[in-house]
mmCIF file of C-alpha atoms and ligand atoms in Angstrom:
data_model
loop_
_atom_site.group_PDB
_atom_site.id
_atom_site.type_symbol
_atom_site.label_atom_id
_atom_site.label_comp_id
_atom_site.label_asym_id
_atom_site.label_seq_id
_atom_site.Cartn_x
_atom_site.Cartn_y
_atom_site.Cartn_z
ATOM 1 C CA UNK A 486 -102.368 29.739 28.639
ATOM 2 C CA UNK A 487 -102.321 25.974 28.043
ATOM 3 C CA UNK A 488 -98.970 24.220 28.043
ATOM 4 C CA UNK A 489 -98.086 20.729 26.875
ATOM 5 C CA UNK A 490 -95.135 19.979 29.141
ATOM 6 C CA UNK A 491 -95.818 21.945 32.294
ATOM 7 C CA UNK A 492 -98.607 22.214 34.855
ATOM 8 C CA UNK A 493 -99.399 25.241 36.974
ATOM 9 C CA UNK A 494 -101.333 25.574 40.199
ATOM 10 C CA UNK A 495 -101.767 28.697 42.297
ATOM 11 C CA UNK A 496 -102.663 28.777 45.995
ATOM 12 C CA UNK A 497 -102.836 32.302 47.376
ATOM 13 C CA UNK A 498 -99.685 34.071 46.232
ATOM 14 C CA UNK A 499 -97.754 30.851 45.627
ATOM 15 C CA UNK A 500 -97.567 29.468 42.095
ATOM 16 C CA UNK A 501 -96.266 25.919 41.633
ATOM 17 C CA UNK A 502 -94.891 25.118 38.185
ATOM 18 C CA UNK A 503 -94.501 21.377 37.570
ATOM 19 C CA UNK A 504 -92.269 20.163 34.748
ATOM 20 C CA UNK A 505 -94.377 17.378 33.355
ATOM 21 C CA UNK A 506 -92.629 14.891 31.055
ATOM 22 C CA UNK A 507 -92.416 11.992 33.496
ATOM 23 C CA UNK A 508 -91.823 9.328 30.817
ATOM 24 C CA UNK A 509 -88.563 11.163 29.929
ATOM 25 C CA UNK A 510 -87.746 11.999 33.556
ATOM 26 C CA UNK A 511 -88.818 15.579 32.776
ATOM 27 C CA UNK A 512 -85.850 16.094 30.403
ATOM 28 C CA UNK A 513 -85.789 19.573 28.921
ATOM 29 C CA UNK A 514 -86.550 19.462 25.219
ATOM 30 C CA UNK A 515 -86.786 22.683 23.205
ATOM 31 C CA UNK A 516 -90.544 22.923 23.643
ATOM 32 C CA UNK A 517 -90.351 22.515 27.429
ATOM 33 C CA UNK A 518 -87.636 25.182 27.683
ATOM 34 C CA UNK A 519 -89.798 27.567 25.647
ATOM 35 C CA UNK A 520 -92.922 26.819 27.672
ATOM 36 C CA UNK A 521 -91.095 27.250 30.975
ATOM 37 C CA UNK A 522 -89.590 30.540 29.802
ATOM 38 C CA UNK A 523 -93.051 31.834 28.849
ATOM 39 C CA UNK A 524 -94.619 30.624 32.099
ATOM 40 C CA UNK A 525 -91.963 32.332 34.232
ATOM 41 C CA UNK A 526 -92.308 35.622 32.350
ATOM 42 C CA UNK A 527 -96.113 35.492 32.624
ATOM 43 C CA UNK A 528 -95.938 34.683 36.349
ATOM 44 C CA UNK A 529 -93.541 37.570 36.903
ATOM 45 C CA UNK A 530 -96.030 39.960 35.285
ATOM 46 C CA UNK A 531 -98.916 38.602 37.366
ATOM 47 C CA UNK A 532 -99.191 40.730 40.497
ATOM 48 C CA UNK A 533 -101.060 37.978 42.340
ATOM 49 C CA UNK A 534 -97.969 35.704 42.171
ATOM 50 C CA UNK A 535 -95.617 36.405 45.073
ATOM 51 C CA UNK A 536 -93.403 33.298 44.994
ATOM 52 C CA UNK A 537 -92.862 30.545 42.417
ATOM 53 C CA UNK A 538 -92.028 26.944 43.308
ATOM 54 C CA UNK A 539 -90.781 24.651 40.556
ATOM 55 C CA UNK A 540 -90.799 20.881 40.864
ATOM 56 C CA UNK A 541 -90.664 17.832 38.610
ATOM 57 C CA UNK A 542 -93.641 15.523 38.105
ATOM 58 C CA UNK A 543 -93.525 12.021 39.527
ATOM 59 C CA UNK A 544 -91.380 10.799 42.392
ATOM 60 C CA UNK A 545 -88.201 10.032 40.483
ATOM 61 C CA UNK A 546 -86.886 13.169 38.829
ATOM 62 C CA UNK A 547 -86.796 16.925 39.084
ATOM 63 C CA UNK A 548 -85.256 17.140 35.603
ATOM 64 C CA UNK A 549 -82.828 14.512 34.209
ATOM 65 C CA UNK A 550 -81.116 17.063 31.990
ATOM 66 C CA UNK A 551 -81.383 18.585 28.572
ATOM 67 C CA UNK A 552 -82.972 16.203 26.083
ATOM 68 C CA UNK A 553 -79.952 14.253 24.831
ATOM 69 C CA UNK A 554 -81.858 12.830 21.853
ATOM 70 C CA UNK A 555 -82.606 16.310 20.566
ATOM 71 C CA UNK A 556 -79.005 17.564 20.398
ATOM 72 C CA UNK A 557 -77.126 14.327 19.622
ATOM 73 C CA UNK A 558 -76.403 15.311 15.999
ATOM 74 C CA UNK A 559 -75.855 19.045 16.465
ATOM 75 C CA UNK A 560 -72.968 20.958 14.847
ATOM 76 C CA UNK A 561 -70.796 23.402 16.895
ATOM 77 C CA UNK A 562 -72.879 26.281 15.538
ATOM 78 C CA UNK A 563 -76.131 24.619 16.573
ATOM 79 C CA UNK A 564 -74.635 23.784 19.990
ATOM 80 C CA UNK A 565 -73.723 27.407 20.568
ATOM 81 C CA UNK A 566 -77.189 28.517 19.534
ATOM 82 C CA UNK A 567 -78.812 25.918 21.829
ATOM 83 C CA UNK A 568 -76.866 27.175 24.861
ATOM 84 C CA UNK A 569 -77.273 30.880 24.156
ATOM 85 C CA UNK A 570 -80.998 30.610 23.420
ATOM 86 C CA UNK A 571 -81.619 28.405 26.450
ATOM 87 C CA UNK A 572 -79.688 30.717 28.756
ATOM 88 C CA UNK A 573 -81.555 33.720 27.389
ATOM 89 C CA UNK A 574 -85.102 32.442 27.369
ATOM 90 C CA UNK A 575 -85.057 30.314 30.502
ATOM 91 C CA UNK A 576 -82.003 30.066 32.761
ATOM 92 C CA UNK A 577 -81.057 33.762 32.937
ATOM 93 C CA UNK A 578 -84.724 34.696 32.930
ATOM 94 C CA UNK A 579 -85.271 32.625 36.079
ATOM 95 C CA UNK A 580 -82.120 33.919 37.789
ATOM 96 C CA UNK A 581 -83.059 37.533 37.073
ATOM 97 C CA UNK A 582 -86.779 37.200 37.739
ATOM 98 C CA UNK A 583 -88.164 39.827 40.116
ATOM 99 C CA UNK A 584 -90.398 37.145 41.658
ATOM 100 C CA UNK A 585 -88.522 34.738 43.940
ATOM 101 C CA UNK A 586 -88.171 31.187 42.629
ATOM 102 C CA UNK A 587 -87.677 28.102 44.823
ATOM 103 C CA UNK A 588 -86.523 24.859 43.206
ATOM 104 C CA UNK A 589 -87.985 21.825 44.983
ATOM 105 C CA UNK A 590 -85.619 19.067 43.837
ATOM 106 C CA UNK A 591 -87.717 15.915 44.106
ATOM 107 C CA UNK A 592 -85.350 13.400 42.464
ATOM 108 C CA UNK A 593 -82.679 13.449 39.752
ATOM 109 C CA UNK A 594 -81.435 16.966 38.943
ATOM 110 C CA UNK A 595 -78.799 16.309 36.330
ATOM 111 C CA UNK A 596 -77.157 18.506 33.721
ATOM 112 C CA UNK A 597 -79.697 21.095 32.582
ATOM 113 C CA UNK A 598 -81.892 19.996 35.501
ATOM 114 C CA UNK A 599 -79.328 20.992 38.083
ATOM 115 C CA UNK A 600 -78.573 24.113 36.048
ATOM 116 C CA UNK A 601 -82.264 25.033 36.186
ATOM 117 C CA UNK A 602 -82.356 24.432 39.943
ATOM 118 C CA UNK A 603 -79.216 26.570 40.315
ATOM 119 C CA UNK A 604 -80.822 29.388 38.347
ATOM 120 C CA UNK A 605 -83.571 29.488 41.008
ATOM 121 C CA UNK A 606 -83.027 31.817 43.957
ATOM 122 C CA UNK A 607 -82.902 28.948 46.434
ATOM 123 C CA UNK A 608 -83.104 25.166 46.449
ATOM 124 C CA UNK A 609 -84.486 22.503 48.733
ATOM 125 C CA UNK A 610 -84.278 18.769 48.081
ATOM 126 C CA UNK A 611 -85.988 15.556 49.120
ATOM 127 C CA UNK A 612 -83.794 12.817 50.534
ATOM 128 C CA UNK A 613 -83.989 10.707 47.348
ATOM 129 C CA UNK A 614 -82.563 13.530 45.189
ATOM 130 C CA UNK A 615 -79.393 12.988 43.167
ATOM 131 C CA UNK A 616 -77.565 15.942 41.661
ATOM 132 C CA UNK A 617 -74.756 16.276 39.181
ATOM 133 C CA UNK A 618 -73.406 17.764 35.973
ATOM 134 C CA UNK A 619 -72.671 14.635 33.883
ATOM 135 C CA UNK A 620 -72.012 16.501 30.609
ATOM 136 C CA UNK A 621 -68.318 15.580 30.250
ATOM 137 C CA UNK A 622 -69.354 11.919 30.285
ATOM 138 C CA UNK A 623 -71.181 12.743 27.041
ATOM 139 C CA UNK A 624 -68.246 14.669 25.559
ATOM 140 C CA UNK A 625 -69.776 18.092 26.115
ATOM 141 C CA UNK A 626 -69.697 20.660 28.952
ATOM 142 C CA UNK A 627 -72.545 22.249 30.900
ATOM 143 C CA UNK A 628 -74.095 24.895 28.638
ATOM 144 C CA UNK A 629 -76.908 26.403 30.671
ATOM 145 C CA UNK A 630 -74.787 28.282 33.211
ATOM 146 C CA UNK A 631 -73.477 25.285 35.154
ATOM 147 C CA UNK A 632 -69.776 26.189 34.925
ATOM 148 C CA UNK A 633 -70.613 29.595 36.412
ATOM 149 C CA UNK A 634 -73.380 28.959 38.952
ATOM 150 C CA UNK A 635 -72.008 25.758 40.491
ATOM 151 C CA UNK A 636 -68.706 27.391 41.617
ATOM 152 C CA UNK A 637 -70.700 30.377 42.928
ATOM 153 C CA UNK A 638 -72.749 28.040 45.127
ATOM 154 C CA UNK A 639 -70.253 25.397 46.238
ATOM 155 C CA UNK A 640 -66.813 26.930 45.571
ATOM 156 C CA UNK A 641 -64.417 26.318 42.703
ATOM 157 C CA UNK A 642 -62.706 23.148 43.944
ATOM 158 C CA UNK A 643 -65.886 21.191 44.630
ATOM 159 C CA UNK A 644 -67.443 22.448 41.390
ATOM 160 C CA UNK A 645 -64.375 21.331 39.443
ATOM 161 C CA UNK A 646 -64.599 17.891 41.034
ATOM 162 C CA UNK A 647 -68.320 17.545 40.329
ATOM 163 C CA UNK A 648 -67.938 18.720 36.725
ATOM 164 C CA UNK A 649 -64.788 16.700 35.925
ATOM 165 C CA UNK A 650 -65.917 13.439 37.555
ATOM 166 C CA UNK A 651 -69.450 13.833 36.101
ATOM 167 C CA UNK A 652 -70.575 12.100 39.295
ATOM 168 C CA UNK A 653 -73.811 12.425 41.228
ATOM 169 C CA UNK A 654 -74.098 13.581 44.822
ATOM 170 C CA UNK A 655 -76.929 12.758 47.191
ATOM 171 C CA UNK A 656 -79.112 15.263 49.036
ATOM 172 C CA UNK A 657 -77.062 15.019 52.247
ATOM 173 C CA UNK A 658 -73.856 15.904 50.410
ATOM 174 C CA UNK A 659 -75.637 18.718 48.544
ATOM 175 C CA UNK A 660 -76.717 20.144 51.899
ATOM 176 C CA UNK A 661 -73.165 19.887 53.206
ATOM 177 C CA UNK A 662 -71.879 21.683 50.067
ATOM 178 C CA UNK A 663 -74.463 24.458 50.378
ATOM 179 C CA UNK A 664 -75.998 23.494 47.044
ATOM 180 C CA UNK A 665 -79.393 23.078 48.737
ATOM 181 C CA UNK A 666 -80.681 24.878 51.817
ATOM 182 C CA UNK A 667 -82.816 22.096 53.311
ATOM 183 C CA UNK A 668 -83.437 18.374 52.884
ATOM 184 C CA UNK A 669 -86.817 16.795 53.641
ATOM 185 C CA UNK A 670 -88.579 13.492 53.048
ATOM 186 C CA UNK A 671 -90.258 13.145 49.655
ATOM 187 C CA UNK A 672 -93.674 13.615 51.264
ATOM 188 C CA UNK A 673 -92.675 16.823 52.996
ATOM 189 C CA UNK A 674 -90.818 18.531 50.164
ATOM 190 C CA UNK A 675 -93.647 20.705 48.860
ATOM 191 C CA UNK A 676 -94.877 21.474 52.372
ATOM 192 C CA UNK A 677 -91.418 22.774 53.239
ATOM 193 C CA UNK A 678 -91.193 24.723 49.957
ATOM 194 C CA UNK A 679 -94.595 26.295 50.663
ATOM 195 C CA UNK A 680 -93.614 27.103 54.245
ATOM 196 C CA UNK A 681 -90.574 29.052 52.999
ATOM 197 C CA UNK A 682 -92.630 30.606 50.197
ATOM 198 C CA UNK A 683 -95.244 31.727 52.736
ATOM 199 C CA UNK A 684 -92.629 33.469 54.856
ATOM 200 C CA UNK A 685 -91.274 35.239 51.764
ATOM 201 C CA UNK A 686 -94.774 36.213 50.603
ATOM 202 C CA UNK A 687 -95.460 38.008 53.910
ATOM 203 C CA UNK A 688 -92.749 40.542 53.116
ATOM 204 C CA UNK A 689 -92.629 43.431 50.688
ATOM 205 C CA UNK A 690 -92.506 42.044 47.145
ATOM 206 C CA UNK A 691 -90.995 45.314 45.912
ATOM 207 C CA UNK A 692 -88.164 45.085 48.451
ATOM 208 C CA UNK A 693 -87.644 41.396 47.639
ATOM 209 C CA UNK A 694 -87.252 42.173 43.923
ATOM 210 C CA UNK A 695 -84.751 44.897 44.785
ATOM 211 C CA UNK A 696 -82.826 42.480 47.012
ATOM 212 C CA UNK A 697 -82.695 39.892 44.195
ATOM 213 C CA UNK A 698 -81.260 42.526 41.840
ATOM 214 C CA UNK A 699 -78.683 43.645 44.412
ATOM 215 C CA UNK A 700 -77.542 40.098 45.256
ATOM 216 C CA UNK A 701 -77.353 39.159 41.559
ATOM 217 C CA UNK A 702 -75.322 42.307 40.828
ATOM 218 C CA UNK A 703 -72.498 40.980 42.983
ATOM 219 C CA UNK A 704 -72.077 38.077 40.564
ATOM 220 C CA UNK A 705 -72.000 40.163 37.380
ATOM 221 C CA UNK A 706 -68.635 41.123 35.984
ATOM 222 C CA UNK A 707 -68.022 44.839 35.652
ATOM 223 C CA UNK A 708 -70.867 45.774 37.978
ATOM 224 C CA UNK A 709 -70.307 47.112 41.498
ATOM 225 C CA UNK A 710 -72.768 45.223 43.679
ATOM 226 C CA UNK A 711 -72.327 47.650 46.575
ATOM 227 C CA UNK A 712 -73.318 50.538 44.311
ATOM 228 C CA UNK A 713 -76.371 48.622 43.071
ATOM 229 C CA UNK A 714 -77.263 47.984 46.722
ATOM 230 C CA UNK A 715 -76.987 51.700 47.542
ATOM 231 C CA UNK A 716 -79.238 52.604 44.598
ATOM 232 C CA UNK A 717 -81.822 49.918 45.353
ATOM 233 C CA UNK A 718 -81.773 50.834 49.058
ATOM 234 C CA UNK A 719 -82.402 54.482 48.198
ATOM 235 C CA UNK A 720 -85.198 53.664 45.747
ATOM 236 C CA UNK A 721 -86.975 51.630 48.462
ATOM 237 C CA UNK A 722 -87.666 54.867 50.340
ATOM 238 C CA UNK A 723 -89.966 55.979 47.522
ATOM 239 C CA UNK A 724 -92.218 52.895 47.581
ATOM 240 C CA UNK A 725 -95.666 52.446 49.115
ATOM 241 C CA UNK A 726 -94.389 49.216 50.667
ATOM 242 C CA UNK A 727 -91.779 51.188 52.626
ATOM 243 C CA UNK A 728 -94.426 53.614 53.836
ATOM 244 C CA UNK A 729 -96.661 50.721 54.906
ATOM 245 C CA UNK A 730 -93.841 48.644 56.431
ATOM 246 C CA UNK A 731 -92.475 51.433 58.582
ATOM 247 C CA UNK A 732 -95.961 52.743 59.571
ATOM 248 C CA UNK A 733 -97.083 49.226 60.555
ATOM 249 C CA UNK A 734 -93.979 48.798 62.699
ATOM 250 C CA UNK A 735 -94.498 52.127 64.474
ATOM 251 C CA UNK A 736 -98.224 51.440 64.934
ATOM 252 C CA UNK A 737 -97.443 47.936 66.269
ATOM 253 C CA UNK A 738 -99.545 46.139 63.657
ATOM 254 C CA UNK A 739 -98.885 43.625 60.870
ATOM 255 C CA UNK A 740 -97.961 45.247 57.563
ATOM 256 C CA UNK A 741 -100.332 44.825 54.615
ATOM 257 C CA UNK A 742 -97.991 45.478 51.727
ATOM 258 C CA UNK A 743 -99.590 46.865 48.573
ATOM 259 C CA UNK A 744 -96.657 45.517 46.530
ATOM 260 C CA UNK A 745 -95.943 48.914 44.983
HETATM 261 N N1 COA B 1340 -82.630 13.230 27.702
HETATM 262 C C1 COA B 1340 -83.511 12.480 27.031
HETATM 263 N N2 COA B 1340 -84.145 11.442 27.550
HETATM 264 C C2 COA B 1340 -83.864 11.137 28.828
HETATM 265 C C3 COA B 1340 -82.954 11.865 29.604
HETATM 266 C C4 COA B 1340 -82.326 12.963 28.994
HETATM 267 N N3 COA B 1340 -81.467 13.749 29.634
HETATM 268 N N4 COA B 1340 -82.880 11.311 30.833
HETATM 269 C C5 COA B 1340 -83.721 10.277 30.824
HETATM 270 N N5 COA B 1340 -84.327 10.157 29.632
HETATM 271 C C6 COA B 1340 -85.313 9.168 29.193
HETATM 272 C C7 COA B 1340 -84.668 7.825 28.880
HETATM 273 O O1 COA B 1340 -84.129 7.827 27.580
HETATM 274 C C8 COA B 1340 -85.837 6.895 29.051
HETATM 275 O O2 COA B 1340 -86.658 6.998 27.910
HETATM 276 P P1 COA B 1340 -87.207 5.654 27.164
HETATM 277 O O3 COA B 1340 -88.043 4.978 28.215
HETATM 278 O O4 COA B 1340 -87.987 6.185 26.018
HETATM 279 O O5 COA B 1340 -85.996 4.878 26.810
HETATM 280 C C9 COA B 1340 -86.606 7.512 30.211
HETATM 281 O O6 COA B 1340 -86.202 8.874 30.261
HETATM 282 C C10 COA B 1340 -86.324 6.881 31.551
HETATM 283 O O7 COA B 1340 -84.936 6.918 31.767
HETATM 284 P P2 COA B 1340 -84.034 5.648 32.144
HETATM 285 O O8 COA B 1340 -82.632 5.933 31.750
HETATM 286 O O9 COA B 1340 -84.655 4.410 31.602
HETATM 287 O O10 COA B 1340 -84.184 5.655 33.744
HETATM 288 P P3 COA B 1340 -83.160 5.026 34.797
HETATM 289 O O11 COA B 1340 -83.882 5.045 36.100
HETATM 290 O O12 COA B 1340 -82.613 3.753 34.305
HETATM 291 O O13 COA B 1340 -81.947 6.078 34.855
HETATM 292 C C11 COA B 1340 -80.915 8.267 34.946
HETATM 293 C C12 COA B 1340 -82.125 7.369 35.350
HETATM 294 C C13 COA B 1340 -81.270 9.698 35.327
HETATM 295 C C14 COA B 1340 -79.660 7.820 35.685
HETATM 296 C C15 COA B 1340 -80.688 8.146 33.425
HETATM 297 O O14 COA B 1340 -81.910 8.381 32.766
HETATM 298 C C16 COA B 1340 -79.683 9.135 32.878
HETATM 299 O O15 COA B 1340 -78.490 8.959 33.069
HETATM 300 N N6 COA B 1340 -80.155 10.182 32.145
HETATM 301 C C17 COA B 1340 -79.308 11.123 31.494
HETATM 302 C C18 COA B 1340 -78.720 12.081 32.488
HETATM 303 C C19 COA B 1340 -77.784 13.062 31.818
HETATM 304 O O16 COA B 1340 -76.710 12.717 31.352
HETATM 305 N N7 COA B 1340 -78.214 14.332 31.785
HETATM 306 C C20 COA B 1340 -77.420 15.394 31.277
HETATM 307 C C21 COA B 1340 -77.747 15.701 29.879
HETATM 308 S S1 COA B 1340 -76.695 16.973 29.245
#
């Protein structure tokens, strides 16, 4: 499928999705959110895709936020709809995707941009990256999961400070906070993302999806993550990947997972 605001490139099992509105610092307008949502769902259904990397085009921004121009005259009702639709079609979709998603933060990740990176399963950043949730400086609050995912990643106190000051932190600080897992130079960002993706892709995709569901369950209210883990663990024993993984270990050879 052809998209207007995103580019896609697949190398082996690794799909790179590039958010491509460089003249607007890759800000997320409605169309881009819809296209990204569709691309993630399609990639998840494509058995050849083992890991997804998302990055912003250009060398300045990952995503500089939701498109401010688009929502500047919204009513409370329209604001609520914007957040709920966005969370449903993109942010929650990414967080709950069975295929692992790595955000490669190559510059500004602000507002909806940081929220999108936080919806990914893990984040790495280049040393020029700047991250923040500046919404309260615009008289609004984060609406794409930021008030929930930021405290989960960095703790409540630091999240409160970042949200209330609306300030930006650099990549070094983000690493110290645990918001990103690694920091690289700009040139090495995608190489590092692909190195991690390659290690993930060597493992059982079925087990990885189960692990994503179990980890996510621990952050859902009213759901017992330990019970989800027990169920997912048990189900693994019925997969072809388990049969292959254990046989390969016992036969002292590298596993060739069928992904089933
Ligand atoms: N929504 C819409 N357009 C945006 C945008 C956003 N979130 N962020 C940047 N842009 C646009 C600018 O309007 C500008 O467009 P123009 O050339 O047509 O005027 C273009 O992207 C380049 O941005 P500019 O502000 O000129 O770049 P800069 O290097 O001076 O500043 C930032 C970079 C990221 C500090 C600044 O763009 C910014 O503060 N953006 C908004 C961040 C934000 O508050 N995001 C949260 C939204 S809820």
